[in-house]
Amino acid sequence: EPSVPSGPGFRGVRSGSGAHRWRSRRQHRKHRPLCLPQRNALPRFRLQRHGDARGLPVADRADSCGHVAAEELRSVELPGPMTRRSLWIALLLIWSLAPMLWQLLSSFTTADALVNEQLSFWSRWTLNNYRDLLSTDPPFWRYLLNSSLVASLTTLLTLMLAIPAAYGLAKLPQRLKGILRTAVVGAALFPYVLLFLALLELARTFALGNNLIAIAIPYSALSMPLALLLLTAAFEALPNDLEDAAKLEGLSLWQRLRWVLLPLIAPASASTAILVFLFAWNEYPVALTWLSRSDLLTLPVAMARIAGSSTYSVPYGTYAAATVLGAIPLLVLVLVFQRQIVSGLTNGAIKG
């Protein structure tokens, strides 16, 4: 509750003053500018308009009675919560974008300029890193195509399996649902690197090595726990009345999924698809063991070979150029679907 401090200038003023019960945020018929005596300017006390801490009246001069003329009021900017929030957002953006900007600058920098600060500004820049990268055999765009194919197949297979499974999990009894969800969370937190030898043995037994389509199978299995958690939360956030009405209309289970439920969980499906795509795009250990042919390598494995291509030096410029080109498709994807990502990740966070 707002209160007024005690003092000689506040005699007759209620200490527990607050908003009017019926006339809150309404203008009185006999409204006049609020004038306070100069002696009321107590330390550590200031007036603030509700919901707007930016414009506070400050007097240029006062009359003989110590009151402030309304036409001589001016507004000043005071630091408030929005200013502090903007500062934290700016610091977070700098922290996140600084490595990307450093890689971008390094990709246009010569090898000598990276280790010698005495070079002039204009002699530091070059495009040879991108020329060397695109002139490799196989060309660098081939690795981008391989990663795009694997990530797309993984995303499609994961959604095809996760959507029906999430629907079934959301309709289970509460106790059984809790047990299964705990198991799914445990699977999501399990370090899949420990499955390295088991996946390698599967690839040897079923001859799945050097096959871009086959590698989507373990990728989908590793992405399934996260997809189940996100899609189950999306199904649980939907009201049961919608499906009951669809049942009364005579729709079957697959018809309800296709025409009623799937359009409503489209944001969650989009965010799940993008997260699965990012995982498959950046995955390294499984791709390293399942793919050995140079023309079938995915982007992370190819970039690792670029970094270790020289025995006595590290091609920092070429590696930075590969990082920039490999990040462009992901940046475009996230920027295009950023609204779906945020909407899907926050789905079910607020109810009511």
Short mmCIF file of C-alpha atoms in Angstrom, two decimals:
data_model
loop_
_atom_site.label_atom_id
_atom_site.label_comp_id
_atom_site.label_asym_id
_atom_site.label_seq_id
_atom_site.Cartn_x
_atom_site.Cartn_y
_atom_site.Cartn_z
CA GLU A 1 0.00 0.00 0.00
CA PRO A 2 1.34 3.47 -0.82
CA SER A 3 2.10 5.69 2.10
CA VAL A 4 3.05 9.32 2.71
CA PRO A 5 6.03 10.05 4.98
CA SER A 6 5.54 12.09 8.11
CA GLY A 7 6.68 15.70 8.16
CA PRO A 8 5.55 19.28 8.75
CA GLY A 9 4.40 19.64 5.17
CA PHE A 10 2.12 16.59 5.29
CA ARG A 11 -0.24 17.52 8.11
CA GLY A 12 -3.77 16.50 7.36
CA VAL A 13 -2.71 14.01 4.69
CA ARG A 14 -3.69 10.39 5.20
CA SER A 15 -0.65 8.18 5.71
CA GLY A 16 -2.23 5.20 3.95
CA SER A 17 -3.53 6.99 0.88
CA GLY A 18 -4.18 4.86 -2.18
CA ALA A 19 -6.28 4.61 -5.33
CA HIS A 20 -9.96 5.52 -5.17
CA ARG A 21 -12.19 2.48 -4.92
CA TRP A 22 -14.54 3.44 -7.78
CA ARG A 23 -12.81 6.33 -9.55
CA SER A 24 -9.35 4.87 -10.02
CA ARG A 25 -7.67 6.10 -13.24
CA ARG A 26 -10.56 8.49 -13.95
CA GLN A 27 -10.37 12.26 -14.31
CA HIS A 28 -12.31 14.32 -11.75
CA ARG A 29 -14.69 17.00 -13.04
CA LYS A 30 -12.86 19.66 -11.03
CA HIS A 31 -9.38 18.49 -11.84
CA ARG A 32 -6.56 20.98 -11.43
CA PRO A 33 -2.77 20.70 -11.63
CA LEU A 34 -1.25 19.21 -8.51
CA CYS A 35 0.95 21.77 -6.70
CA LEU A 36 3.17 20.93 -3.75
CA PRO A 37 4.94 23.42 -1.49
CA GLN A 38 8.69 23.56 -1.74
CA ARG A 39 9.02 22.50 1.90
CA ASN A 40 7.46 19.16 1.01
CA ALA A 41 10.52 18.15 -0.98
CA LEU A 42 11.76 15.64 1.58
CA PRO A 43 14.89 13.58 0.87
CA ARG A 44 14.38 10.12 -0.60
CA PHE A 45 10.75 10.85 -1.47
CA ARG A 46 9.39 11.46 -4.95
CA LEU A 47 6.10 11.17 -6.77
CA GLN A 48 5.73 8.64 -9.54
CA ARG A 49 2.92 8.06 -11.99
CA HIS A 50 1.61 4.51 -11.95
CA GLY A 51 3.05 2.47 -14.82
CA ASP A 52 5.24 5.29 -16.13
CA ALA A 53 8.40 6.30 -14.27
CA ARG A 54 9.83 8.33 -17.11
CA GLY A 55 8.12 11.71 -16.94
CA LEU A 56 8.33 13.41 -13.54
CA PRO A 57 7.54 17.14 -13.10
CA VAL A 58 10.35 19.42 -12.02
CA ALA A 59 9.87 23.11 -11.27
CA ASP A 60 11.79 25.86 -12.98
CA ARG A 61 10.63 28.42 -10.43
CA ALA A 62 7.95 28.70 -7.75
CA ASP A 63 5.58 31.44 -6.78
CA SER A 64 5.67 33.40 -3.56
CA CYS A 65 3.68 30.76 -1.74
CA GLY A 66 6.14 28.08 -2.74
CA HIS A 67 3.79 26.42 -5.28
CA VAL A 68 4.81 25.32 -8.73
CA ALA A 69 3.04 26.77 -11.76
CA ALA A 70 1.61 24.02 -13.98
CA GLU A 71 2.69 25.68 -17.23
CA GLU A 72 6.29 25.81 -16.03
CA LEU A 73 6.64 22.09 -15.45
CA ARG A 74 9.07 20.15 -17.55
CA SER A 75 9.73 16.43 -17.68
CA VAL A 76 13.09 14.85 -17.10
CA GLU A 77 14.28 11.32 -17.78
CA LEU A 78 15.11 9.30 -14.70
CA PRO A 79 16.69 5.86 -14.75
CA GLY A 80 14.01 3.28 -14.14
CA PRO A 81 13.46 -0.45 -14.48
CA MET A 82 13.25 -0.25 -18.28
CA THR A 83 16.65 1.44 -18.47
CA ARG A 84 18.28 -1.24 -16.33
CA ARG A 85 16.56 -3.95 -18.34
CA SER A 86 17.82 -2.44 -21.58
CA LEU A 87 21.33 -2.36 -20.15
CA TRP A 88 21.21 -6.03 -19.23
CA ILE A 89 19.83 -6.94 -22.66
CA ALA A 90 22.64 -4.99 -24.33
CA LEU A 91 25.26 -6.76 -22.22
CA LEU A 92 23.71 -10.14 -23.03
CA LEU A 93 23.73 -9.36 -26.75
CA ILE A 94 27.38 -8.30 -26.61
CA TRP A 95 28.27 -11.47 -24.71
CA SER A 96 26.45 -13.64 -27.29
CA LEU A 97 27.47 -11.85 -30.49
CA ALA A 98 31.12 -11.14 -29.64
CA PRO A 99 32.41 -14.64 -30.63
CA MET A 100 30.47 -14.50 -33.90
CA LEU A 101 31.84 -11.07 -34.74
CA TRP A 102 35.35 -12.25 -33.89
CA GLN A 103 34.99 -15.24 -36.22
CA LEU A 104 33.65 -12.97 -38.97
CA LEU A 105 36.60 -10.60 -38.67
CA SER A 106 39.07 -13.50 -38.52
CA SER A 107 37.64 -14.99 -41.72
CA PHE A 108 38.64 -11.83 -43.62
CA THR A 109 42.05 -11.50 -41.94
CA THR A 110 45.33 -12.76 -43.39
CA ALA A 111 47.34 -15.39 -41.56
CA ASP A 112 50.14 -12.89 -40.84
CA ALA A 113 47.74 -10.31 -39.44
CA LEU A 114 46.39 -12.80 -36.91
CA VAL A 115 49.81 -13.07 -35.25
CA ASN A 116 51.42 -9.76 -36.19
CA GLU A 117 49.81 -6.57 -34.88
CA GLN A 118 52.33 -4.31 -36.64
CA LEU A 119 50.71 -4.66 -40.06
CA SER A 120 48.81 -1.70 -41.44
CA PHE A 121 45.03 -1.68 -41.39
CA TRP A 122 44.55 -2.08 -45.15
CA SER A 123 47.01 -4.95 -45.47
CA ARG A 124 45.20 -7.08 -42.92
CA TRP A 125 42.14 -8.03 -45.01
CA THR A 126 41.80 -10.72 -47.66
CA LEU A 127 39.29 -13.03 -49.37
CA ASN A 128 41.76 -15.87 -49.84
CA ASN A 129 40.29 -17.80 -46.89
CA TYR A 130 36.95 -18.12 -48.67
CA ARG A 131 38.64 -18.89 -52.00
CA ASP A 132 40.68 -21.68 -50.45
CA LEU A 133 37.62 -23.05 -48.69
CA LEU A 134 35.40 -23.14 -51.78
CA SER A 135 38.14 -24.60 -54.00
CA THR A 136 38.63 -27.78 -51.96
CA ASP A 137 37.87 -31.25 -53.29
CA PRO A 138 35.07 -32.05 -52.57
CA PRO A 139 33.84 -28.43 -52.43
CA PHE A 140 32.67 -26.99 -49.16
CA TRP A 141 29.08 -26.59 -50.35
CA ARG A 142 28.89 -30.40 -50.55
CA TYR A 143 29.27 -30.61 -46.78
CA LEU A 144 26.50 -28.04 -46.35
CA LEU A 145 24.25 -30.13 -48.60
CA ASN A 146 25.03 -33.33 -46.65
CA SER A 147 24.23 -31.68 -43.33
CA SER A 148 21.01 -30.20 -44.70
CA LEU A 149 19.88 -33.60 -45.98
CA VAL A 150 20.66 -35.40 -42.72
CA ALA A 151 19.07 -32.69 -40.55
CA SER A 152 15.91 -32.57 -42.68
CA LEU A 153 15.46 -36.34 -42.64
CA THR A 154 16.07 -36.42 -38.88
CA THR A 155 13.52 -33.69 -38.26
CA LEU A 156 10.88 -35.34 -40.43
CA LEU A 157 11.36 -38.79 -38.86
CA THR A 158 11.39 -37.39 -35.32
CA LEU A 159 8.14 -35.47 -35.77
CA MET A 160 6.41 -38.42 -37.42
CA LEU A 161 7.19 -40.57 -34.38
CA ALA A 162 7.03 -37.97 -31.60
CA ILE A 163 3.61 -36.42 -32.36
CA PRO A 164 1.56 -39.65 -31.96
CA ALA A 165 3.70 -40.69 -28.98
CA ALA A 166 3.23 -37.30 -27.29
CA TYR A 167 -0.53 -37.46 -27.85
CA GLY A 168 -0.72 -40.91 -26.27
CA LEU A 169 1.45 -39.81 -23.35
CA ALA A 170 -0.74 -36.76 -22.73
CA LYS A 171 -3.89 -38.93 -22.52
CA LEU A 172 -2.51 -41.43 -20.00
CA PRO A 173 -3.60 -41.45 -16.33
CA GLN A 174 -1.78 -38.97 -14.16
CA ARG A 175 0.30 -41.45 -12.16
CA LEU A 176 1.45 -43.46 -15.17
CA LYS A 177 2.10 -40.24 -17.06
CA GLY A 178 4.36 -39.01 -14.25
CA ILE A 179 6.38 -42.23 -14.24
CA LEU A 180 6.87 -42.20 -18.01
CA ARG A 181 7.72 -38.49 -18.04
CA THR A 182 10.39 -39.07 -15.41
CA ALA A 183 11.87 -41.81 -17.60
CA VAL A 184 11.81 -39.50 -20.64
CA VAL A 185 13.55 -36.74 -18.68
CA GLY A 186 16.21 -39.22 -17.60
CA ALA A 187 16.73 -40.28 -21.20
CA ALA A 188 17.01 -36.64 -22.27
CA LEU A 189 19.67 -35.96 -19.62
CA PHE A 190 21.67 -39.11 -20.37
CA PRO A 191 25.01 -38.30 -22.11
CA TYR A 192 24.66 -39.94 -25.48
CA VAL A 193 28.44 -40.01 -25.95
CA LEU A 194 28.40 -43.10 -23.72
CA LEU A 195 26.45 -44.85 -26.50
CA PHE A 196 29.38 -44.35 -28.86
CA LEU A 197 30.53 -47.98 -29.01
CA ALA A 198 27.01 -49.40 -29.11
CA LEU A 199 26.05 -47.24 -32.09
CA LEU A 200 29.28 -48.13 -33.85
CA GLU A 201 28.53 -51.84 -33.38
CA LEU A 202 25.04 -51.35 -34.81
CA ALA A 203 26.50 -49.63 -37.86
CA ARG A 204 28.90 -52.52 -38.44
CA THR A 205 26.28 -55.24 -37.87
CA PHE A 206 23.61 -53.80 -40.17
CA ALA A 207 26.02 -52.17 -42.68
CA LEU A 208 24.71 -48.66 -41.99
CA GLY A 209 28.04 -46.88 -42.40
CA ASN A 210 28.56 -44.24 -45.11
CA ASN A 211 24.82 -43.77 -45.56
CA LEU A 212 23.32 -40.34 -45.03
CA ILE A 213 19.80 -41.73 -44.80
CA ALA A 214 20.73 -44.39 -42.23
CA ILE A 215 22.45 -41.90 -39.93
CA ALA A 216 19.12 -40.14 -39.46
CA ILE A 217 17.90 -43.15 -37.44
CA PRO A 218 20.22 -42.70 -34.42
CA TYR A 219 19.80 -38.93 -34.68
CA SER A 220 16.03 -39.32 -34.39
CA ALA A 221 16.37 -41.68 -31.43
CA LEU A 222 18.65 -39.22 -29.62
CA SER A 223 16.28 -36.31 -30.33
CA MET A 224 13.13 -38.16 -29.31
CA PRO A 225 13.16 -37.40 -25.53
CA LEU A 226 13.30 -33.63 -26.02
CA ALA A 227 10.65 -33.76 -28.73
CA LEU A 228 8.37 -35.84 -26.50
CA LEU A 229 8.66 -33.39 -23.61
CA LEU A 230 7.87 -30.34 -25.74
CA LEU A 231 4.99 -31.89 -27.68
CA THR A 232 3.44 -33.52 -24.61
CA ALA A 233 3.31 -30.12 -22.89
CA ALA A 234 1.64 -28.70 -26.01
CA PHE A 235 -1.05 -31.41 -26.05
CA GLU A 236 -1.71 -31.00 -22.32
CA ALA A 237 -2.23 -27.25 -22.76
CA LEU A 238 -5.16 -27.85 -25.12
CA PRO A 239 -8.65 -27.97 -23.55
CA ASN A 240 -10.39 -31.33 -23.62
CA ASP A 241 -13.60 -29.72 -24.87
CA LEU A 242 -12.10 -29.32 -28.34
CA GLU A 243 -11.52 -33.02 -28.78
CA ASP A 244 -14.88 -33.85 -27.23
CA ALA A 245 -16.60 -31.61 -29.76
CA ALA A 246 -14.65 -33.29 -32.57
CA LYS A 247 -15.79 -36.69 -31.32
CA LEU A 248 -19.40 -35.54 -31.40
CA GLU A 249 -18.89 -34.54 -35.03
CA GLY A 250 -17.87 -38.12 -35.82
CA LEU A 251 -14.16 -37.50 -36.47
CA SER A 252 -11.82 -40.43 -36.02
CA LEU A 253 -8.56 -40.27 -34.06
CA TRP A 254 -6.40 -39.46 -37.07
CA GLN A 255 -8.93 -36.92 -38.31
CA ARG A 256 -8.91 -35.20 -34.93
CA LEU A 257 -5.14 -35.08 -35.02
CA ARG A 258 -5.02 -33.80 -38.58
CA TRP A 259 -7.79 -31.20 -38.58
CA VAL A 260 -8.10 -30.13 -34.93
CA LEU A 261 -5.04 -30.79 -32.81
CA LEU A 262 -2.11 -30.40 -35.19
CA PRO A 263 -3.03 -26.85 -36.27
CA LEU A 264 -3.29 -25.84 -32.61
CA ILE A 265 0.14 -27.21 -31.68
CA ALA A 266 1.81 -25.81 -34.80
CA PRO A 267 4.03 -23.36 -32.80
CA ALA A 268 5.25 -26.17 -30.54
CA SER A 269 5.83 -28.42 -33.54
CA ALA A 270 7.83 -25.69 -35.28
CA SER A 271 10.03 -25.06 -32.26
CA THR A 272 10.58 -28.79 -31.80
CA ALA A 273 11.48 -29.20 -35.46
CA ILE A 274 14.03 -26.37 -35.31
CA LEU A 275 15.65 -27.73 -32.15
CA VAL A 276 15.92 -31.21 -33.68
CA PHE A 277 17.33 -29.68 -36.87
CA LEU A 278 19.97 -27.79 -34.88
CA PHE A 279 20.96 -30.95 -33.02
CA ALA A 280 21.35 -32.97 -36.23
CA TRP A 281 23.24 -30.12 -37.90
CA ASN A 282 25.81 -29.81 -35.10
CA GLU A 283 26.17 -33.49 -34.11
CA TYR A 284 29.76 -34.73 -34.30
CA PRO A 285 30.62 -38.08 -32.55
CA VAL A 286 28.11 -40.29 -34.40
CA ALA A 287 28.88 -38.70 -37.76
CA LEU A 288 32.61 -39.17 -37.14
CA THR A 289 32.21 -42.94 -36.69
CA TRP A 290 29.45 -43.65 -39.23
CA LEU A 291 30.86 -41.63 -42.13
CA SER A 292 34.35 -42.13 -43.57
CA ARG A 293 34.01 -41.15 -47.23
CA SER A 294 35.10 -37.56 -47.83
CA ASP A 295 32.15 -36.81 -50.12
CA LEU A 296 29.63 -37.88 -47.43
CA LEU A 297 31.00 -35.95 -44.48
CA THR A 298 28.71 -33.62 -42.58
CA LEU A 299 29.73 -30.09 -41.70
CA PRO A 300 31.14 -30.64 -38.15
CA VAL A 301 33.39 -33.51 -39.29
CA ALA A 302 34.55 -31.57 -42.34
CA MET A 303 35.38 -28.53 -40.22
CA ALA A 304 37.36 -30.70 -37.82
CA ARG A 305 39.40 -32.01 -40.76
CA ILE A 306 40.02 -28.46 -41.95
CA ALA A 307 41.34 -27.50 -38.52
CA GLY A 308 43.70 -30.49 -38.50
CA SER A 309 44.72 -30.37 -42.15
CA SER A 310 48.15 -28.89 -41.38
CA THR A 311 50.75 -30.54 -39.19
CA TYR A 312 52.75 -27.49 -38.15
CA SER A 313 50.13 -24.73 -38.16
CA VAL A 314 46.41 -24.19 -37.72
CA PRO A 315 44.59 -22.49 -40.62
CA TYR A 316 42.67 -20.06 -38.42
CA GLY A 317 41.43 -17.95 -41.33
CA THR A 318 40.06 -20.90 -43.31
CA TYR A 319 38.52 -22.40 -40.19
CA ALA A 320 36.84 -19.07 -39.37
CA ALA A 321 35.49 -18.84 -42.92
CA ALA A 322 34.05 -22.36 -42.58
CA THR A 323 32.42 -21.36 -39.30
CA VAL A 324 30.80 -18.31 -40.89
CA LEU A 325 29.47 -20.21 -43.91
CA GLY A 326 28.21 -23.04 -41.71
CA ALA A 327 26.36 -20.65 -39.41
CA ILE A 328 24.54 -18.72 -42.14
CA PRO A 329 21.82 -21.37 -42.80
CA LEU A 330 21.12 -21.72 -39.07
CA LEU A 331 20.91 -17.96 -38.56
CA VAL A 332 18.47 -17.61 -41.44
CA LEU A 333 16.38 -20.49 -40.12
CA VAL A 334 16.20 -19.08 -36.59
CA LEU A 335 15.45 -15.53 -37.77
CA VAL A 336 12.62 -16.71 -40.01
CA PHE A 337 11.01 -18.92 -37.36
CA GLN A 338 11.96 -17.03 -34.19
CA ARG A 339 8.33 -16.31 -33.29
CA GLN A 340 7.40 -19.98 -33.56
CA ILE A 341 10.42 -20.94 -31.45
CA VAL A 342 9.53 -18.59 -28.60
CA SER A 343 5.82 -19.43 -28.77
CA GLY A 344 6.47 -23.16 -28.74
CA LEU A 345 9.00 -23.10 -25.91
CA THR A 346 6.73 -20.99 -23.68
CA ASN A 347 3.61 -23.02 -24.50
CA GLY A 348 2.01 -24.21 -21.28
CA ALA A 349 4.16 -21.95 -19.10
CA ILE A 350 1.17 -19.69 -18.31
CA LYS A 351 -2.27 -21.14 -17.80
CA GLY A 352 -5.56 -19.43 -17.10
#
